[in-house]
Short mmCIF file of C-alpha atoms in Angstrom, two decimals:
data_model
loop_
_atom_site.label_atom_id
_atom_site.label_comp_id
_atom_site.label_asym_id
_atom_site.label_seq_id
_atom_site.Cartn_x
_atom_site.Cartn_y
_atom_site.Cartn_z
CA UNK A 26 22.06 -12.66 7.07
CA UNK A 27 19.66 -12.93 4.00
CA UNK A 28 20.84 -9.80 1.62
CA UNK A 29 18.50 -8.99 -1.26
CA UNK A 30 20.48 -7.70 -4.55
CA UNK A 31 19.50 -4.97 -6.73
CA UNK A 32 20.77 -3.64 -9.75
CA UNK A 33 22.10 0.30 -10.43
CA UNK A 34 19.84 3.21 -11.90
CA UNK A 35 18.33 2.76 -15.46
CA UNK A 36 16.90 4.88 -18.22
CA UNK A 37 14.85 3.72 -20.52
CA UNK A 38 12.43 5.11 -23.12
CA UNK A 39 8.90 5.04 -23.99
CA UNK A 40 7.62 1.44 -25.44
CA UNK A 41 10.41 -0.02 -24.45
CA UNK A 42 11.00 -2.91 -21.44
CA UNK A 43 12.02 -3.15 -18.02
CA UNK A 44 13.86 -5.99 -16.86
CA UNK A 45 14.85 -6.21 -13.48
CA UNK A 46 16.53 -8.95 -11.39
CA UNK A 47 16.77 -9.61 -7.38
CA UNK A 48 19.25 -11.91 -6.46
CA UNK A 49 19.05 -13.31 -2.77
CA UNK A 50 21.97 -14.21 -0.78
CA UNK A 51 22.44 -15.49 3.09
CA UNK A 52 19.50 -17.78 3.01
CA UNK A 53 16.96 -19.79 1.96
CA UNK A 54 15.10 -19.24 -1.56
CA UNK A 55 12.37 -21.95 -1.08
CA UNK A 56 9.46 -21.07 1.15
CA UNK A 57 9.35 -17.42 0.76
CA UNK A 58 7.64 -14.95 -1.18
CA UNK A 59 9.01 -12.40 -3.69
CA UNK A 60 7.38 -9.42 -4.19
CA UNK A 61 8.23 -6.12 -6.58
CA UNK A 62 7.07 -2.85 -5.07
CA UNK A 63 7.48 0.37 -6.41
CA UNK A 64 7.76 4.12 -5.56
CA UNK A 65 6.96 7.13 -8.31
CA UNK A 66 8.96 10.10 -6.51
CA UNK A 67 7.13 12.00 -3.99
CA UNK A 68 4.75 9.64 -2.86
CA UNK A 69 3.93 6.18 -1.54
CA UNK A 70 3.96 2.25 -2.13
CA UNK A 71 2.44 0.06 -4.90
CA UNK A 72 2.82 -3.88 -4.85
CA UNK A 73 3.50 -4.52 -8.21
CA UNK A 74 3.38 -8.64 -8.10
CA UNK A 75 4.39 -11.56 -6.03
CA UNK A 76 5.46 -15.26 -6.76
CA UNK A 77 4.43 -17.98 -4.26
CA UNK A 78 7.14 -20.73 -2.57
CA UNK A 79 4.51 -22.84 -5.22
CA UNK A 80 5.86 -20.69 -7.92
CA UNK A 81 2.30 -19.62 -8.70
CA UNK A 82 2.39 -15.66 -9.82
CA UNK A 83 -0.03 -12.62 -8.95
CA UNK A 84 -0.21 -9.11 -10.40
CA UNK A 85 -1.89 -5.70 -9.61
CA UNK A 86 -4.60 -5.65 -11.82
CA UNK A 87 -3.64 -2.62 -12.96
CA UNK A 88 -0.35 -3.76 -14.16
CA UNK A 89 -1.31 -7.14 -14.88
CA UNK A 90 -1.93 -7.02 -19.22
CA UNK A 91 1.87 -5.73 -19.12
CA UNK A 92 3.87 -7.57 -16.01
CA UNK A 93 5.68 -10.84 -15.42
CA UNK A 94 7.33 -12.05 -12.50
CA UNK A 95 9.18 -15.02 -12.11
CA UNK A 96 11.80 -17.44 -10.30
CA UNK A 97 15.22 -18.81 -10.74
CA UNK A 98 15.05 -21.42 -7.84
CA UNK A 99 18.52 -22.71 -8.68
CA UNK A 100 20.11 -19.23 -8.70
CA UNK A 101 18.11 -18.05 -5.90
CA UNK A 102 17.05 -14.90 -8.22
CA UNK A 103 13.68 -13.45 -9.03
CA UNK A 104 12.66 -11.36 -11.73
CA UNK A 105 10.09 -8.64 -12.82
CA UNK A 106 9.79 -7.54 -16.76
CA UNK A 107 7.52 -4.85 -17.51
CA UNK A 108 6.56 -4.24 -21.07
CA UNK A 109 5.06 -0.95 -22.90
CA UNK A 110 7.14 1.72 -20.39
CA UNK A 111 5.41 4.87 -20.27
CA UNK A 112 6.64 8.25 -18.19
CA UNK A 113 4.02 7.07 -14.99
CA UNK A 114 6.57 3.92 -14.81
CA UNK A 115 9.06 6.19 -13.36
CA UNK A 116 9.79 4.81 -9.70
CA UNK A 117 11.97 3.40 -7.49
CA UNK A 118 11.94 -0.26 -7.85
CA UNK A 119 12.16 -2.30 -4.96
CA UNK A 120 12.67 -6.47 -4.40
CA UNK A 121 11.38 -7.93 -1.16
CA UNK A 122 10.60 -11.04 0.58
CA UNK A 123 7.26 -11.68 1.74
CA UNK A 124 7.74 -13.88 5.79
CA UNK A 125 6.78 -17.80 5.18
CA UNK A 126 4.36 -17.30 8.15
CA UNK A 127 2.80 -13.32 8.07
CA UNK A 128 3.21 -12.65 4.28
CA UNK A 129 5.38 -9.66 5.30
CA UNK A 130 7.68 -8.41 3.58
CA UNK A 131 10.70 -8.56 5.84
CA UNK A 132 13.55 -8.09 3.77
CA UNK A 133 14.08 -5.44 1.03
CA UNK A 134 16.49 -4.52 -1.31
CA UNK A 135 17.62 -1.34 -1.66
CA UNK A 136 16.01 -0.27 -4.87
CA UNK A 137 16.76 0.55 -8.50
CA UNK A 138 15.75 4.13 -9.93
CA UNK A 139 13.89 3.42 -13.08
CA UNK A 140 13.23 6.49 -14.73
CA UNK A 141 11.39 6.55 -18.27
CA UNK A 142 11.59 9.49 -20.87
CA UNK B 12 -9.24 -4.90 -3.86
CA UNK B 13 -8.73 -3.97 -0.26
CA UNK B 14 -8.26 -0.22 0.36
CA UNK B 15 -6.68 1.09 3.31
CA UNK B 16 -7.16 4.34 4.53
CA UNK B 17 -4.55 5.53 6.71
CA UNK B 18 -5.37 9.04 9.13
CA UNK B 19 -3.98 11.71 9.69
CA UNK B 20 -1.86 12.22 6.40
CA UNK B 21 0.85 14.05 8.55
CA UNK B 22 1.18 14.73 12.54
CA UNK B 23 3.91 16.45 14.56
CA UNK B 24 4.68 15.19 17.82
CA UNK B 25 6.68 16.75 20.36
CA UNK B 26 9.75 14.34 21.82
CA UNK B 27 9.13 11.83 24.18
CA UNK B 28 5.26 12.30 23.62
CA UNK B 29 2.99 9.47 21.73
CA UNK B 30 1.82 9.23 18.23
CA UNK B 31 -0.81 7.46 16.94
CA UNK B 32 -1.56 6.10 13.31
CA UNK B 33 -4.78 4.53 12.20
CA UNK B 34 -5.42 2.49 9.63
CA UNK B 35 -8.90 1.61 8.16
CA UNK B 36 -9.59 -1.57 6.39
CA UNK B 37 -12.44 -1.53 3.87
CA UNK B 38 -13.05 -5.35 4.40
CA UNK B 39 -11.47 -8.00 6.85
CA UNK B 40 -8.30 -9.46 6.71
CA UNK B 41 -8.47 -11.91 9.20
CA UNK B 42 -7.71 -15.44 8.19
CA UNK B 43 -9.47 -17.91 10.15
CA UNK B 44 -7.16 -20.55 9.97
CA UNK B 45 -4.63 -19.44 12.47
CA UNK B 46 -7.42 -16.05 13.38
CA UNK B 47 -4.68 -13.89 12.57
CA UNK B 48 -5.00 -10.35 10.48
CA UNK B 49 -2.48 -10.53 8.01
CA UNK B 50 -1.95 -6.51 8.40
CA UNK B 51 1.92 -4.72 8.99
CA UNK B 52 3.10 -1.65 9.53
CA UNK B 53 6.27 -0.39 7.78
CA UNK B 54 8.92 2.86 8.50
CA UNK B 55 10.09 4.70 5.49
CA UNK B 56 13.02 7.18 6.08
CA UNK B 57 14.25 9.25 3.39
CA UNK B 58 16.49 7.87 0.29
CA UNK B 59 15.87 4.24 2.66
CA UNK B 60 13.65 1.30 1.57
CA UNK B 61 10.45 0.70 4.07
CA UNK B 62 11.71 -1.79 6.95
CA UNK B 63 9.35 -4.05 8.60
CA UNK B 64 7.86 -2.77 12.24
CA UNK B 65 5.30 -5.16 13.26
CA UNK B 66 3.20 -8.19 11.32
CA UNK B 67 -0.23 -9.68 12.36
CA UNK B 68 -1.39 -6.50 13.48
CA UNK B 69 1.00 -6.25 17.01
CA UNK B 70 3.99 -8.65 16.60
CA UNK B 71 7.21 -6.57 16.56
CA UNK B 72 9.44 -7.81 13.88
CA UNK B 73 13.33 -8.49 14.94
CA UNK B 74 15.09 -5.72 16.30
CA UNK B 75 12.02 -3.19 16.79
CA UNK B 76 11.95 -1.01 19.78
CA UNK B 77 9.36 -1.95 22.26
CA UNK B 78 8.22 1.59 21.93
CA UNK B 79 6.61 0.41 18.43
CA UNK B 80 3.15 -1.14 19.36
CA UNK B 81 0.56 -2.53 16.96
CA UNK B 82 -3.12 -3.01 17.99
CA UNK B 83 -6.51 -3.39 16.25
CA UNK B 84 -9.25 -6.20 15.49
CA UNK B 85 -11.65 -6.51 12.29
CA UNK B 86 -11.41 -3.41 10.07
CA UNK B 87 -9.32 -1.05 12.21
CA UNK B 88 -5.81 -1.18 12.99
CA UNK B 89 -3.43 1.41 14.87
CA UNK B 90 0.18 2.02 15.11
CA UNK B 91 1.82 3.83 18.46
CA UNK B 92 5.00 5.34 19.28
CA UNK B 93 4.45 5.49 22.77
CA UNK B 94 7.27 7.70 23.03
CA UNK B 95 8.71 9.67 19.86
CA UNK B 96 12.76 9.63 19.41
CA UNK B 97 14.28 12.04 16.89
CA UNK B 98 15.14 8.60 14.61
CA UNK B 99 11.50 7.88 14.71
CA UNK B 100 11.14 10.97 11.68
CA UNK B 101 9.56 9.33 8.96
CA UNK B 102 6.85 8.32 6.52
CA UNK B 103 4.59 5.12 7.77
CA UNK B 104 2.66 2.30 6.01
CA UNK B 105 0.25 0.23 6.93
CA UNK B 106 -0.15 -2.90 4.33
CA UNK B 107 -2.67 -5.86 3.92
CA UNK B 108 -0.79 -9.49 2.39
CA UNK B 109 -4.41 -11.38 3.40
CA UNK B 110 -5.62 -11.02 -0.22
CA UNK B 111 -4.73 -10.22 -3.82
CA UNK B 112 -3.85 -7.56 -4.85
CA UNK B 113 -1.55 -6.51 -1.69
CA UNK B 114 -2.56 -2.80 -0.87
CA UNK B 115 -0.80 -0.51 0.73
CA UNK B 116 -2.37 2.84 2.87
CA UNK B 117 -0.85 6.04 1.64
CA UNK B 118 1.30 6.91 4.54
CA UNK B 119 0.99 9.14 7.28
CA UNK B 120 4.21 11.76 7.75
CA UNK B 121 5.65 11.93 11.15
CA UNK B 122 7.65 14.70 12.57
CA UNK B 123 8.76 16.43 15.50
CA UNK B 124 6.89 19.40 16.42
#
């Protein structure tokens, strides 16, 4: 079945940035929608971004001067890079993909502790 | 953006009783085309990423227990557990993908009382 790949825990400092990759294995790449979400400890969900089977790309506004996500059709990967890491970055960093028919996201990786000092 | 307000933040249900989650929309999310409302409902257990529970408002997503039930029309949405099981302990999302920026509400706790 369709696996999504994540990375292993990483520190980074202030200023610096994140890159993180989702690789997705078991299925199809076209079609779908790939989404970053994240998770500060202790509390709940924020969509970070998304990019469209059309490979068209949308950000949380309040991310969006300092986000980019993108696609690797032909290595079935997607990416998010976050510039200008400050300590509120600090969150578990999930991939998912968004259902080609409800927009869903019903498949997730299993996250990558980013943690910013 | 759309803003989801979920209620109550927390609830404690006894086993084998219901729970109920709601989930306020501050504007539709109902897409004419197909007159569905793109809004799902996700279980978060501890150290575990969310896993989808049910998409366009009450279709159970592969693998759900039919004791997972999703209802609602225009702004407000509900999730039931029409009978709680000790696995059912965890945190619960509702989530919006009809517009940009995806929101998600800020969870409501379950646990057994």
């Amino acid at each position: 079945q369709v696996q999504l790949h994540q990375g292993g825990a990483r520190l980074l400092k202030t200023s610096e940035t994140l890159s993180l990759t989702c690789g997705v294995s078991g299925g199809s790449f076209n079609n779908y929608y790939w989404s970053w979400v994240r998770q500060p400890p202790g509390k709940g969900l924020e969509w970070i971004g998304e990019v469209h089977p059309a490979g068209d790309s949308y950000y949380s506004p309040s991310l969006s001067s300092r986000v980019v996500i993108s696609r690797d059709t032909s290595e079935a990967q997607f990416s998010l890079t976050l510039h200008y890491l400050t300590a509120a970055d600090t969150a578990m960093y999930f991939c998912t993909r968004g259902s080609d028919y409800s927009k869903a996201g019903d498949i997730w990786g299993q996250g990558t502790m980013v943690t910013v000092s | 953006d759309v803003v989801l307000t979920q209620s109550p933040a927390s609830l404690a249900v006894s086993l084998g009783e219901r729970a109920t989650i709601h989930c306020k929309s501050s504007q539709s999310v109902l897409f004419t085309g197909n007159n569905e409302n793109y809004l799902a409902w996700y279980q978060q257990k501890p150290g575990q990423p969310p896993k989808l529970l049910i998409y366009w408002t009450s279709n159970r997503a592969s693998g759900v227990p039919d004791r997972f039930s999703g209802s609602g029309s225009g702004t407000d949405f509900t999730l039931t557990i029409s009978s709680l099981q000790a696995e059912d302990v965890a945190v619960y999302y509702c989530h919006q993908c009809y517009n940009h920026p995806r929101t998600f509400g800020q969870g409501t706790r379950v646990e057994i009382k």
